[in-house]
Amino acid sequence: MFFSRHKRNSYMFNIKILAATIALSVATLPALAQEMRCGNLLISGDQIHPLLKEQVLKECGEPTSREFNRWYYEAQGKILVFNDNDELDHIEDAADSQ
């Protein structure tokens, strides 16, 4: 009887660890899309001092296309979203936006 209870508790513990690992992995997925490499620079949408459009153009070059405050960079597969103050608000993975 002890052995079966011990096995059951061990199994439940493993299930809880697996569930916690999956939850943490899923929670970090949006963060992966929040960065984009431009040459040697890694830009992020959650910087303390957001980049302005002019700074992004200087570092990353002209985007593949622009749609108001959404700039698409095809080579990186990213969409940069700017706020009304021309500051980089966040970066999206282009594959998620289709």
JSON list of C-alpha atoms in Angstrom, two decimals:
[
{"chain": "A", "resi": 1, "resn": "MET", "atom": "CA", "xyz": [0.00, 0.00, 0.00]},
{"chain": "A", "resi": 2, "resn": "PHE", "atom": "CA", "xyz": [2.81, 2.42, 0.88]},
{"chain": "A", "resi": 3, "resn": "PHE", "atom": "CA", "xyz": [4.52, 1.83, -2.43]},
{"chain": "A", "resi": 4, "resn": "SER", "atom": "CA", "xyz": [1.44, 2.66, -4.50]},
{"chain": "A", "resi": 5, "resn": "ARG", "atom": "CA", "xyz": [0.73, 5.85, -2.52]},
{"chain": "A", "resi": 6, "resn": "HIS", "atom": "CA", "xyz": [4.37, 6.90, -2.91]},
{"chain": "A", "resi": 7, "resn": "LYS", "atom": "CA", "xyz": [4.21, 6.26, -6.67]},
{"chain": "A", "resi": 8, "resn": "ARG", "atom": "CA", "xyz": [0.99, 8.25, -6.95]},
{"chain": "A", "resi": 9, "resn": "ASN", "atom": "CA", "xyz": [2.46, 11.21, -5.02]},
{"chain": "A", "resi": 10, "resn": "SER", "atom": "CA", "xyz": [5.59, 11.11, -7.16]},
{"chain": "A", "resi": 11, "resn": "TYR", "atom": "CA", "xyz": [3.47, 11.04, -10.32]},
{"chain": "A", "resi": 12, "resn": "MET", "atom": "CA", "xyz": [1.38, 14.02, -9.14]},
{"chain": "A", "resi": 13, "resn": "PHE", "atom": "CA", "xyz": [4.55, 15.94, -8.25]},
{"chain": "A", "resi": 14, "resn": "ASN", "atom": "CA", "xyz": [5.94, 15.32, -11.76]},
{"chain": "A", "resi": 15, "resn": "ILE", "atom": "CA", "xyz": [2.67, 16.49, -13.33]},
{"chain": "A", "resi": 16, "resn": "LYS", "atom": "CA", "xyz": [2.77, 19.71, -11.26]},
{"chain": "A", "resi": 17, "resn": "ILE", "atom": "CA", "xyz": [6.38, 20.37, -12.29]},
{"chain": "A", "resi": 18, "resn": "LEU", "atom": "CA", "xyz": [5.51, 19.76, -15.95]},
{"chain": "A", "resi": 19, "resn": "ALA", "atom": "CA", "xyz": [2.48, 22.09, -15.76]},
{"chain": "A", "resi": 20, "resn": "ALA", "atom": "CA", "xyz": [4.56, 24.83, -14.13]},
{"chain": "A", "resi": 21, "resn": "THR", "atom": "CA", "xyz": [7.27, 24.46, -16.79]},
{"chain": "A", "resi": 22, "resn": "ILE", "atom": "CA", "xyz": [4.74, 24.72, -19.62]},
{"chain": "A", "resi": 23, "resn": "ALA", "atom": "CA", "xyz": [3.09, 27.75, -18.02]},
{"chain": "A", "resi": 24, "resn": "LEU", "atom": "CA", "xyz": [6.43, 29.54, -17.70]},
{"chain": "A", "resi": 25, "resn": "SER", "atom": "CA", "xyz": [7.39, 28.66, -21.27]},
{"chain": "A", "resi": 26, "resn": "VAL", "atom": "CA", "xyz": [4.13, 30.00, -22.68]},
{"chain": "A", "resi": 27, "resn": "ALA", "atom": "CA", "xyz": [4.43, 33.16, -20.58]},
{"chain": "A", "resi": 28, "resn": "THR", "atom": "CA", "xyz": [7.82, 33.96, -22.12]},
{"chain": "A", "resi": 29, "resn": "LEU", "atom": "CA", "xyz": [6.75, 33.49, -25.75]},
{"chain": "A", "resi": 30, "resn": "PRO", "atom": "CA", "xyz": [5.54, 37.07, -26.27]},
{"chain": "A", "resi": 31, "resn": "ALA", "atom": "CA", "xyz": [8.81, 38.34, -24.85]},
{"chain": "A", "resi": 32, "resn": "LEU", "atom": "CA", "xyz": [10.74, 36.62, -27.62]},
{"chain": "A", "resi": 33, "resn": "ALA", "atom": "CA", "xyz": [9.04, 38.82, -30.21]},
{"chain": "A", "resi": 34, "resn": "GLN", "atom": "CA", "xyz": [9.90, 41.97, -28.28]},
{"chain": "A", "resi": 35, "resn": "GLU", "atom": "CA", "xyz": [13.44, 42.27, -29.63]},
{"chain": "A", "resi": 36, "resn": "MET", "atom": "CA", "xyz": [14.95, 42.81, -33.05]},
{"chain": "A", "resi": 37, "resn": "ARG", "atom": "CA", "xyz": [18.56, 42.82, -34.13]},
{"chain": "A", "resi": 38, "resn": "CYS", "atom": "CA", "xyz": [19.77, 45.71, -36.29]},
{"chain": "A", "resi": 39, "resn": "GLY", "atom": "CA", "xyz": [23.41, 45.09, -37.12]},
{"chain": "A", "resi": 40, "resn": "ASN", "atom": "CA", "xyz": [25.22, 44.96, -33.77]},
{"chain": "A", "resi": 41, "resn": "LEU", "atom": "CA", "xyz": [22.33, 46.62, -31.92]},
{"chain": "A", "resi": 42, "resn": "LEU", "atom": "CA", "xyz": [19.50, 44.77, -30.22]},
{"chain": "A", "resi": 43, "resn": "ILE", "atom": "CA", "xyz": [16.43, 46.99, -29.98]},
{"chain": "A", "resi": 44, "resn": "SER", "atom": "CA", "xyz": [13.52, 46.34, -27.68]},
{"chain": "A", "resi": 45, "resn": "GLY", "atom": "CA", "xyz": [10.02, 47.72, -27.25]},
{"chain": "A", "resi": 46, "resn": "ASP", "atom": "CA", "xyz": [10.34, 47.84, -23.48]},
{"chain": "A", "resi": 47, "resn": "GLN", "atom": "CA", "xyz": [13.38, 50.08, -23.12]},
{"chain": "A", "resi": 48, "resn": "ILE", "atom": "CA", "xyz": [13.44, 52.67, -20.34]},
{"chain": "A", "resi": 49, "resn": "HIS", "atom": "CA", "xyz": [13.97, 55.39, -22.95]},
{"chain": "A", "resi": 50, "resn": "PRO", "atom": "CA", "xyz": [12.04, 54.27, -26.06]},
{"chain": "A", "resi": 51, "resn": "LEU", "atom": "CA", "xyz": [13.68, 54.71, -29.43]},
{"chain": "A", "resi": 52, "resn": "LEU", "atom": "CA", "xyz": [12.22, 57.32, -31.74]},
{"chain": "A", "resi": 53, "resn": "LYS", "atom": "CA", "xyz": [11.38, 56.61, -35.38]},
{"chain": "A", "resi": 54, "resn": "GLU", "atom": "CA", "xyz": [14.45, 58.57, -36.52]},
{"chain": "A", "resi": 55, "resn": "GLN", "atom": "CA", "xyz": [16.71, 56.45, -34.29]},
{"chain": "A", "resi": 56, "resn": "VAL", "atom": "CA", "xyz": [15.19, 53.23, -35.63]},
{"chain": "A", "resi": 57, "resn": "LEU", "atom": "CA", "xyz": [15.73, 54.41, -39.21]},
{"chain": "A", "resi": 58, "resn": "LYS", "atom": "CA", "xyz": [19.36, 55.25, -38.42]},
{"chain": "A", "resi": 59, "resn": "GLU", "atom": "CA", "xyz": [20.06, 51.88, -36.79]},
{"chain": "A", "resi": 60, "resn": "CYS", "atom": "CA", "xyz": [17.83, 49.53, -38.81]},
{"chain": "A", "resi": 61, "resn": "GLY", "atom": "CA", "xyz": [17.41, 51.28, -42.14]},
{"chain": "A", "resi": 62, "resn": "GLU", "atom": "CA", "xyz": [14.25, 51.72, -44.14]},
{"chain": "A", "resi": 63, "resn": "PRO", "atom": "CA", "xyz": [11.50, 49.18, -43.35]},
{"chain": "A", "resi": 64, "resn": "THR", "atom": "CA", "xyz": [10.13, 46.92, -46.06]},
{"chain": "A", "resi": 65, "resn": "SER", "atom": "CA", "xyz": [6.78, 48.65, -45.69]},
{"chain": "A", "resi": 66, "resn": "ARG", "atom": "CA", "xyz": [5.06, 51.21, -43.47]},
{"chain": "A", "resi": 67, "resn": "GLU", "atom": "CA", "xyz": [1.45, 51.37, -42.46]},
{"chain": "A", "resi": 68, "resn": "PHE", "atom": "CA", "xyz": [0.89, 54.43, -40.28]},
{"chain": "A", "resi": 69, "resn": "ASN", "atom": "CA", "xyz": [2.67, 53.58, -37.00]},
{"chain": "A", "resi": 70, "resn": "ARG", "atom": "CA", "xyz": [3.46, 49.96, -37.94]},
{"chain": "A", "resi": 71, "resn": "TRP", "atom": "CA", "xyz": [6.74, 49.29, -39.71]},
{"chain": "A", "resi": 72, "resn": "TYR", "atom": "CA", "xyz": [7.39, 45.87, -41.22]},
{"chain": "A", "resi": 73, "resn": "TYR", "atom": "CA", "xyz": [10.95, 44.56, -41.50]},
{"chain": "A", "resi": 74, "resn": "GLU", "atom": "CA", "xyz": [10.73, 41.49, -43.74]},
{"chain": "A", "resi": 75, "resn": "ALA", "atom": "CA", "xyz": [14.32, 40.27, -43.25]},
{"chain": "A", "resi": 76, "resn": "GLN", "atom": "CA", "xyz": [13.88, 40.14, -39.48]},
{"chain": "A", "resi": 77, "resn": "GLY", "atom": "CA", "xyz": [10.24, 39.05, -39.62]},
{"chain": "A", "resi": 78, "resn": "LYS", "atom": "CA", "xyz": [9.24, 41.79, -37.19]},
{"chain": "A", "resi": 79, "resn": "ILE", "atom": "CA", "xyz": [6.69, 44.61, -37.01]},
{"chain": "A", "resi": 80, "resn": "LEU", "atom": "CA", "xyz": [7.69, 47.68, -35.02]},
{"chain": "A", "resi": 81, "resn": "VAL", "atom": "CA", "xyz": [4.74, 49.55, -33.53]},
{"chain": "A", "resi": 82, "resn": "PHE", "atom": "CA", "xyz": [5.14, 53.21, -32.59]},
{"chain": "A", "resi": 83, "resn": "ASN", "atom": "CA", "xyz": [2.91, 55.35, -30.38]},
{"chain": "A", "resi": 84, "resn": "ASP", "atom": "CA", "xyz": [1.56, 58.80, -31.27]},
{"chain": "A", "resi": 85, "resn": "ASN", "atom": "CA", "xyz": [4.77, 60.41, -29.94]},
{"chain": "A", "resi": 86, "resn": "ASP", "atom": "CA", "xyz": [6.82, 58.49, -32.55]},
{"chain": "A", "resi": 87, "resn": "GLU", "atom": "CA", "xyz": [8.33, 56.31, -29.81]},
{"chain": "A", "resi": 88, "resn": "LEU", "atom": "CA", "xyz": [8.79, 52.57, -30.26]},
{"chain": "A", "resi": 89, "resn": "ASP", "atom": "CA", "xyz": [5.95, 51.02, -28.27]},
{"chain": "A", "resi": 90, "resn": "HIS", "atom": "CA", "xyz": [6.49, 47.33, -28.92]},
{"chain": "A", "resi": 91, "resn": "ILE", "atom": "CA", "xyz": [7.75, 44.77, -31.41]},
{"chain": "A", "resi": 92, "resn": "GLU", "atom": "CA", "xyz": [5.59, 41.98, -32.81]},
{"chain": "A", "resi": 93, "resn": "ASP", "atom": "CA", "xyz": [6.52, 38.79, -34.58]},
{"chain": "A", "resi": 94, "resn": "ALA", "atom": "CA", "xyz": [5.21, 39.21, -38.14]},
{"chain": "A", "resi": 95, "resn": "ALA", "atom": "CA", "xyz": [4.17, 35.55, -38.31]},
{"chain": "A", "resi": 96, "resn": "ASP", "atom": "CA", "xyz": [1.76, 36.13, -35.41]},
{"chain": "A", "resi": 97, "resn": "SER", "atom": "CA", "xyz": [0.12, 39.09, -37.17]},
{"chain": "A", "resi": 98, "resn": "GLN", "atom": "CA", "xyz": [-0.97, 37.24, -40.29]}
]
